[in-house]
GROMACS .gro file of C-alpha atoms in nm:
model
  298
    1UNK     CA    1   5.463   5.534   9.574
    2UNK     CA    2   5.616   5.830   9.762
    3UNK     CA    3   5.701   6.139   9.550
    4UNK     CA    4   6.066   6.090   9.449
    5UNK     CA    5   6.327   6.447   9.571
    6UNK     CA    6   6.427   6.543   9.269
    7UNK     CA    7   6.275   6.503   8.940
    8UNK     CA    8   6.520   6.537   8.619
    9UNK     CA    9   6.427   6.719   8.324
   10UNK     CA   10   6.600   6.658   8.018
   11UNK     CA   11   6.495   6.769   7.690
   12UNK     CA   12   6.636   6.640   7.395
   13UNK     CA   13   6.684   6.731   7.021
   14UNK     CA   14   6.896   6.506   6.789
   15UNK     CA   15   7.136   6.433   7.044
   16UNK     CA   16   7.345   6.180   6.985
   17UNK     CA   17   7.643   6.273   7.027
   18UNK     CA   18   7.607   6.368   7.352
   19UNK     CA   19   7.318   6.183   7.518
   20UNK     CA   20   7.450   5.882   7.711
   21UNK     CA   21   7.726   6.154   7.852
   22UNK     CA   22   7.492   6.353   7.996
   23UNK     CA   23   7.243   6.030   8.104
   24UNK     CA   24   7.568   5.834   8.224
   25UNK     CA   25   7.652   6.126   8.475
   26UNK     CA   26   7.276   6.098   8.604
   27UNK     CA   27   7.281   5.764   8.684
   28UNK     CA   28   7.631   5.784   8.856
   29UNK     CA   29   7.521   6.034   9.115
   30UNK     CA   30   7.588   5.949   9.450
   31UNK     CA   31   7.225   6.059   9.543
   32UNK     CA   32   6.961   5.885   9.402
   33UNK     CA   33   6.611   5.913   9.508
   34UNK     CA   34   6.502   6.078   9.188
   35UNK     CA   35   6.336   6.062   8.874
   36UNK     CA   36   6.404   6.136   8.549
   37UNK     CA   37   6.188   6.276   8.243
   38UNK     CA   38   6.336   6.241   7.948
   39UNK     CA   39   6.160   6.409   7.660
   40UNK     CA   40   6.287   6.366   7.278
   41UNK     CA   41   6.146   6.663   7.077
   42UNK     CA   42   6.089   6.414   6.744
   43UNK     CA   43   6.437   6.383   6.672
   44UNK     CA   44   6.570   6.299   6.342
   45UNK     CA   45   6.875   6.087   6.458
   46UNK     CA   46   6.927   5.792   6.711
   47UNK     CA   47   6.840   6.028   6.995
   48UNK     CA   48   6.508   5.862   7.088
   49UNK     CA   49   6.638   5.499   7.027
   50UNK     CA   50   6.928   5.552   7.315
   51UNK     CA   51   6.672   5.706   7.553
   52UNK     CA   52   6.501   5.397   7.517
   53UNK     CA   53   6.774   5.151   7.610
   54UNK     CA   54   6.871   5.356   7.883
   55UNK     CA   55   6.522   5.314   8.031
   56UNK     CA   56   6.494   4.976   8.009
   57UNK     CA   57   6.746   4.935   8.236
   58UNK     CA   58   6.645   5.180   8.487
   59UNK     CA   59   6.334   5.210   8.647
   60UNK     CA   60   6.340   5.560   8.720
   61UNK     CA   61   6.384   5.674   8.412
   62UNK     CA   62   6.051   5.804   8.180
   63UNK     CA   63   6.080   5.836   7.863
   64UNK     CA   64   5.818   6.052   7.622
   65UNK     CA   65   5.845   6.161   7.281
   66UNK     CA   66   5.682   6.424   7.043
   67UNK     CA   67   5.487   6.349   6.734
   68UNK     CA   68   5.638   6.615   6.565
   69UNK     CA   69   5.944   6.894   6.629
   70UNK     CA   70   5.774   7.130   6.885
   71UNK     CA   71   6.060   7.326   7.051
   72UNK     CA   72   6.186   7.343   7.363
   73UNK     CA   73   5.986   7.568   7.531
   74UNK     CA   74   5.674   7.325   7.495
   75UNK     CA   75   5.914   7.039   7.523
   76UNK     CA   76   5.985   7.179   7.883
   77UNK     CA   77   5.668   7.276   7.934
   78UNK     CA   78   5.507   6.928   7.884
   79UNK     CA   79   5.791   6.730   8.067
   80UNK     CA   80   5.723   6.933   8.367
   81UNK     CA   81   5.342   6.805   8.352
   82UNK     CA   82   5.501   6.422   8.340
   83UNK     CA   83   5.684   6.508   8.691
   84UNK     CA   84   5.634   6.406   9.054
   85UNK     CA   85   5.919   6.490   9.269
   86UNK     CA   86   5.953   6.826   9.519
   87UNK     CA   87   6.249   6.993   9.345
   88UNK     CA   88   6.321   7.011   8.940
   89UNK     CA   89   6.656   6.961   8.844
   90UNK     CA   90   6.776   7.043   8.501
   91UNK     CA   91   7.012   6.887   8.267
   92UNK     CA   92   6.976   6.993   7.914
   93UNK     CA   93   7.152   6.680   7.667
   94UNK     CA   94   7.437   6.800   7.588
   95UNK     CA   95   7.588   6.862   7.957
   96UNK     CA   96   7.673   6.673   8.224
   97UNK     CA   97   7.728   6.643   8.581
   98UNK     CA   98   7.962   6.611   8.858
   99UNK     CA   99   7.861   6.268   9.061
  100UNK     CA  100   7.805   6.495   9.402
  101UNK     CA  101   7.605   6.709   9.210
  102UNK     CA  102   7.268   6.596   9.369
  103UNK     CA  103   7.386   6.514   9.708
  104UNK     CA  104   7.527   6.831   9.767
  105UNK     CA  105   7.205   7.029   9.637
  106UNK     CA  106   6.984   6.821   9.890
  107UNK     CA  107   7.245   6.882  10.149
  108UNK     CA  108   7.196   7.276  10.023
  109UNK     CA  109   6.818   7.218  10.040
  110UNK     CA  110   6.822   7.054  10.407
  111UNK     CA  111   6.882   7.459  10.505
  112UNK     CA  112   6.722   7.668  10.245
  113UNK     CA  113   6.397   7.785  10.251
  114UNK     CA  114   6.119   7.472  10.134
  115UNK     CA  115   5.929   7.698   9.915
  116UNK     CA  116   6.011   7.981   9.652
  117UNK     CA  117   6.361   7.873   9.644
  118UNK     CA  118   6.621   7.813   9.342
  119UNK     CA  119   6.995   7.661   9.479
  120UNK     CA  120   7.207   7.702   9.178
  121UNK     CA  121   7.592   7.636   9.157
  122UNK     CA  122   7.887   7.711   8.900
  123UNK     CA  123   7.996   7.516   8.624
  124UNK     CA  124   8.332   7.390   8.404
  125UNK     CA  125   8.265   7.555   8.070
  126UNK     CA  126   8.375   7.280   7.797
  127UNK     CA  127   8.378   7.263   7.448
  128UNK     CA  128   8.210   7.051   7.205
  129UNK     CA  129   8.458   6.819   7.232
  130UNK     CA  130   8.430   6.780   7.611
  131UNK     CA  131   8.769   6.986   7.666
  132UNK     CA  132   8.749   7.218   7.981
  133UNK     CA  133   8.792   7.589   7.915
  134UNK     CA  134   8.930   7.872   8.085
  135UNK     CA  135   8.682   8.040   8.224
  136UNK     CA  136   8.356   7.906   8.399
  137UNK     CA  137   8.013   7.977   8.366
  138UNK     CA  138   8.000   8.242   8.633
  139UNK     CA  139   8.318   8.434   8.515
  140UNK     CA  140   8.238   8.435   8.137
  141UNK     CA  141   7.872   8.517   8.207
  142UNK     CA  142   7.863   8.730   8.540
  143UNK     CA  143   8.082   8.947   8.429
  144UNK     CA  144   7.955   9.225   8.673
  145UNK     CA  145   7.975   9.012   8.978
  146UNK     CA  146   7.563   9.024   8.993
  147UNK     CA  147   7.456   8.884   9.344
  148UNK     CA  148   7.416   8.510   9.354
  149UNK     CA  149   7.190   8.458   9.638
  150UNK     CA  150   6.877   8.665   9.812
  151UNK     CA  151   6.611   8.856   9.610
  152UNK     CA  152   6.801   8.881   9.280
  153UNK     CA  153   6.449   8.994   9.027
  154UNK     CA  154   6.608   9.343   8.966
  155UNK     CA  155   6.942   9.185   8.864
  156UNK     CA  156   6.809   8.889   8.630
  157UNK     CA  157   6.552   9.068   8.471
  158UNK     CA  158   6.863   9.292   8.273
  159UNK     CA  159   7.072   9.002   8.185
  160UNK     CA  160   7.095   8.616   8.273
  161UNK     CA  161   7.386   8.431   8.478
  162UNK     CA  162   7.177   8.148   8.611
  163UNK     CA  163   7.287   7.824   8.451
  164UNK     CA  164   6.987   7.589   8.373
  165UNK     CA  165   7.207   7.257   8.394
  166UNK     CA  166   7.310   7.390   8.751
  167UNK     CA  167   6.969   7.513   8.920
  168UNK     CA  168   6.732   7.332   9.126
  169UNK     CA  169   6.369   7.477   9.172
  170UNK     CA  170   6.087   7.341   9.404
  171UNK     CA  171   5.839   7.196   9.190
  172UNK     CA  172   5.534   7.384   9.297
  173UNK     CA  173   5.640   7.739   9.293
  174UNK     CA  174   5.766   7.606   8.911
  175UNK     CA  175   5.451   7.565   8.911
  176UNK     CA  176   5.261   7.865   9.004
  177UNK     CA  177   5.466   8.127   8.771
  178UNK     CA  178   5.337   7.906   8.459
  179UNK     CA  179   5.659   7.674   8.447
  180UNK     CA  180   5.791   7.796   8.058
  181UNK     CA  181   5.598   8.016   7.819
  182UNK     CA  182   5.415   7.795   7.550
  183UNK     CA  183   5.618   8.023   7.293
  184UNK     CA  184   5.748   7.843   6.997
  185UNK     CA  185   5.954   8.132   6.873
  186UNK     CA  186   6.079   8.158   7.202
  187UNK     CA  187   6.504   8.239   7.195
  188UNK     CA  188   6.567   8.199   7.576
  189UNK     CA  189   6.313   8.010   7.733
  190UNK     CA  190   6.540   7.969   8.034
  191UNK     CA  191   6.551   8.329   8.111
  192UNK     CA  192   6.215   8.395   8.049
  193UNK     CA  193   6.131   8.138   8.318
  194UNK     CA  194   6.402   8.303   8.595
  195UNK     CA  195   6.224   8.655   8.553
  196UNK     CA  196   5.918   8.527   8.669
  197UNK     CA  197   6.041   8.261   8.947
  198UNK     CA  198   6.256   8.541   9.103
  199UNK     CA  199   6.007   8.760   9.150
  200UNK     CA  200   5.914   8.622   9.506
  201UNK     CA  201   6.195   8.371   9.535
  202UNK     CA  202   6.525   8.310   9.733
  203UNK     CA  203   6.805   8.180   9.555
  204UNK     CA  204   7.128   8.017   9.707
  205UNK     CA  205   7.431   7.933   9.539
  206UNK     CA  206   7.686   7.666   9.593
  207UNK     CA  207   7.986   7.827   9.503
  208UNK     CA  208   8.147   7.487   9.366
  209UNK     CA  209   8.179   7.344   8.962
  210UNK     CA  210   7.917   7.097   8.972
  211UNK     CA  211   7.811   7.090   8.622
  212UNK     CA  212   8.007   7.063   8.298
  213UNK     CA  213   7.785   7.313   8.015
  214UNK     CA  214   7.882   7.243   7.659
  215UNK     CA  215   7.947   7.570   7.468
  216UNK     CA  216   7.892   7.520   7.076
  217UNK     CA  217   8.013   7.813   6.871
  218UNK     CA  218   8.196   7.654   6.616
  219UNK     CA  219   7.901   7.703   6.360
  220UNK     CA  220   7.781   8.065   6.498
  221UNK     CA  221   7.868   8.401   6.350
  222UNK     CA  222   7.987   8.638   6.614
  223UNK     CA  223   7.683   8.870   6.414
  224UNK     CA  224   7.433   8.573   6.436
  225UNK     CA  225   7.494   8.591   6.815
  226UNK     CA  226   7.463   8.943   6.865
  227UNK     CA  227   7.093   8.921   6.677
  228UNK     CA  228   6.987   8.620   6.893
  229UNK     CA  229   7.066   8.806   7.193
  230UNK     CA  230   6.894   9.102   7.116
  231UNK     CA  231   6.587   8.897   7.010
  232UNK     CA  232   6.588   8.752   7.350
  233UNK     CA  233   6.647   8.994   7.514
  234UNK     CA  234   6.349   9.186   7.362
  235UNK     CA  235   6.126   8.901   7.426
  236UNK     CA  236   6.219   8.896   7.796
  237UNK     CA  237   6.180   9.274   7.839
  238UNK     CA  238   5.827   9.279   7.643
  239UNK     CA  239   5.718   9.030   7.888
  240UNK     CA  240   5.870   9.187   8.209
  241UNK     CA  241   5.706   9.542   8.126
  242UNK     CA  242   5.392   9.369   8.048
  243UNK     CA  243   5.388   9.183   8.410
  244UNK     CA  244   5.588   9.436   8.652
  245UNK     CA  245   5.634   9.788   8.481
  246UNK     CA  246   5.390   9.940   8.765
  247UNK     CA  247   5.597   9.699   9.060
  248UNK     CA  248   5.976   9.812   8.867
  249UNK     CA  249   6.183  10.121   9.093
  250UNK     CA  250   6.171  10.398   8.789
  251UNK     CA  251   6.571  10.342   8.783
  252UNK     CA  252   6.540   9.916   8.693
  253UNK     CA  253   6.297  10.094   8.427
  254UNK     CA  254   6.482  10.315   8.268
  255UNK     CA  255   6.749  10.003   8.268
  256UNK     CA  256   6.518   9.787   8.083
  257UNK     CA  257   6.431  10.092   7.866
  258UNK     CA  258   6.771  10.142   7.746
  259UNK     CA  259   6.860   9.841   7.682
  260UNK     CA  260   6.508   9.764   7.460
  261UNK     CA  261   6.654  10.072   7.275
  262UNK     CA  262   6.981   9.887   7.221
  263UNK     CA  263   6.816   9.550   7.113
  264UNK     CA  264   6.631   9.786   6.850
  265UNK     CA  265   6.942   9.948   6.696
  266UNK     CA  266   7.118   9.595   6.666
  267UNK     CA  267   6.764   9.456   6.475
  268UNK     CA  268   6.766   9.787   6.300
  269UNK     CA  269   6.451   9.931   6.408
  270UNK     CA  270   6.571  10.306   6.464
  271UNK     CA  271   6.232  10.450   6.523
  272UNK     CA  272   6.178  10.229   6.771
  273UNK     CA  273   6.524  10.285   6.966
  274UNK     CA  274   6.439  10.635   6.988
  275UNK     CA  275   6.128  10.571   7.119
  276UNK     CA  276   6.266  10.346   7.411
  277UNK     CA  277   6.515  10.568   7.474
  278UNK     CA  278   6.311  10.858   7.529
  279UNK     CA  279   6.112  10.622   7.769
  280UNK     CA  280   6.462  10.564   7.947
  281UNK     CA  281   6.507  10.909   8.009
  282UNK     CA  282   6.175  10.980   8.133
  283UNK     CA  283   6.173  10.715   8.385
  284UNK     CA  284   6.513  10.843   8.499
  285UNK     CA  285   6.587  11.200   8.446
  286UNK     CA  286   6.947  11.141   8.516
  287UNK     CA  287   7.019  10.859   8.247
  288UNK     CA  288   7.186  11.160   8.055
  289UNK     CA  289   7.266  10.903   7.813
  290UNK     CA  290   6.948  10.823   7.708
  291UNK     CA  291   6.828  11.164   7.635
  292UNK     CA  292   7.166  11.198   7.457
  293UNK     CA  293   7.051  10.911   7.209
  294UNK     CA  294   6.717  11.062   7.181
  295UNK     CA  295   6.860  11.395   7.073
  296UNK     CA  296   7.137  11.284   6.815
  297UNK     CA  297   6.966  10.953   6.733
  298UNK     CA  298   7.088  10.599   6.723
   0.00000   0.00000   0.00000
């Protein structure tokens, strides 16, 4: 059987509320030489029992399931091993996509680069209800107007705009960075992943709303946010220092420097901020602010 153009990852965690939205808008798209890996994380709910109907009607849909709750990182990680086809799409279970989604990404793809590439687009932001919002996914989370397209490593390694639901990846540079970290505790697995695909990549963007992410934050302190950023971020900059602090231009290191110090004052680790500031400043002698922090403290 010839290797199907996309393959579909969806991971999913007691999700039904949302499932047979976001499988629906799959199985609606105009293009469809693809395949889709479905992978329940040992759900609690009927999450597992919908997948199955679904792919008993469709051939191209594979279903898999954990024996017990493993996270998504190694939920990713093992639905990527299940996969065929020369690009990865995602679509994580709770959003969904625009029918031309697919058909405009291969169109995308027809030009781009065959290997080390990502083709990303915008997206509606909606809430948990499925009403659109103001603002989408680019203007609520590129708030700098960080390049879209090209080399972008030095940009996503400080802060992440790429939306997972809206990327496409060719499977075997996925591949060769070590797909997603086997990290259970891992906050932003997504991120982590973008770090080290960029790093040699090309990215293109398709400046159209082709995906419709679902933002919960009904349930989420504006404090409980904060902390889960900073954890990720920390995990993402442990990781990047550990990789490409010798490959890094000494001003991208005092960046990631600075803002390790600032995940450390938000988790309350003082000694620790000072410390990464001071490493700021000596990696940039003109981050004045850094060597203000280490003076006066945190």
């Amino acid at each position: 059987m010839a290797e199907p153009f996309f393959s579909v990852m969806m991971p999913a965690y007691n999700a039904e509320r949302y499932i047979a939205l976001a499988l629906d808008s799959i199985l609606a798209q105009t293009f469809n030489d693809f395949e889709l890996i479905v992978f329940d994380d040992f759900s609690k709910d009927r999450t597992y029992e919908i997948i199955k109907k679904y792919e008993a009607k469709d051939k191209r849909i594979k279903s898999f399931r954990n024996e017990k709750n493993m996270g998504n990182c190694y939920t990713r990680r093992l639905a990527l091993n299940e996969m065929t086809g020369r690009y990865v799409a995602f679509l994580d279970s709770d959003d969904i996509w625009e029918p031309k989604k697919l058909e405009k990404f291969a169109r995308r793809l027809e030009t781009a680069e065959k290997d080390s590439v990502c083709v990303h687009s915008d997206a509606i932001l909606i809430d948990a209800d499925g009403c659109e919002m103001r603002q989408s996914f680019q203007q609520k989370f590129n708030t700098n107007n960080k390049p879209v397209e090209g080399n972008i490593f030095h940009e996503i390694l400080l802060t992440n705009w790429i939306n997972m639901s809206s990327a496409v990846v060719d499977r075997k540079t996925l591949l060769e960075v070590g797909g997603f970290r086997p990290i259970s505790e891992m906050v932003a697995d997504d991120w982590d992943m973008w770090v080290r695909f960029a790093r040699n990549a090309k990215f293109y963007f398709i400046p159209e709303k082709l995906t419709r992410y679902r933002i919960h934050e009904a349930g989420i302190s504006s404090v409980h946010r904060v902390e889960r950023v900073a954890i990720a971020r920390e995990q993402i900059f442990d990781n990047v220092l550990k990789l490409y602090s010798h490959k890094l231009p000494r001003k991208i290191l005092s960046k990631v420097c600075y803002l390790r110090a600032a995940n450390a004052v938000v988790l309350g680790f003082s000694w620790q901020a000072r410390k990464y500031f001071f490493e700021s400043w000596v990696s940039n002698k003109f981050n004045i602010k850094a060597l203000i922090r280490v003076i006066f403290g945190c």
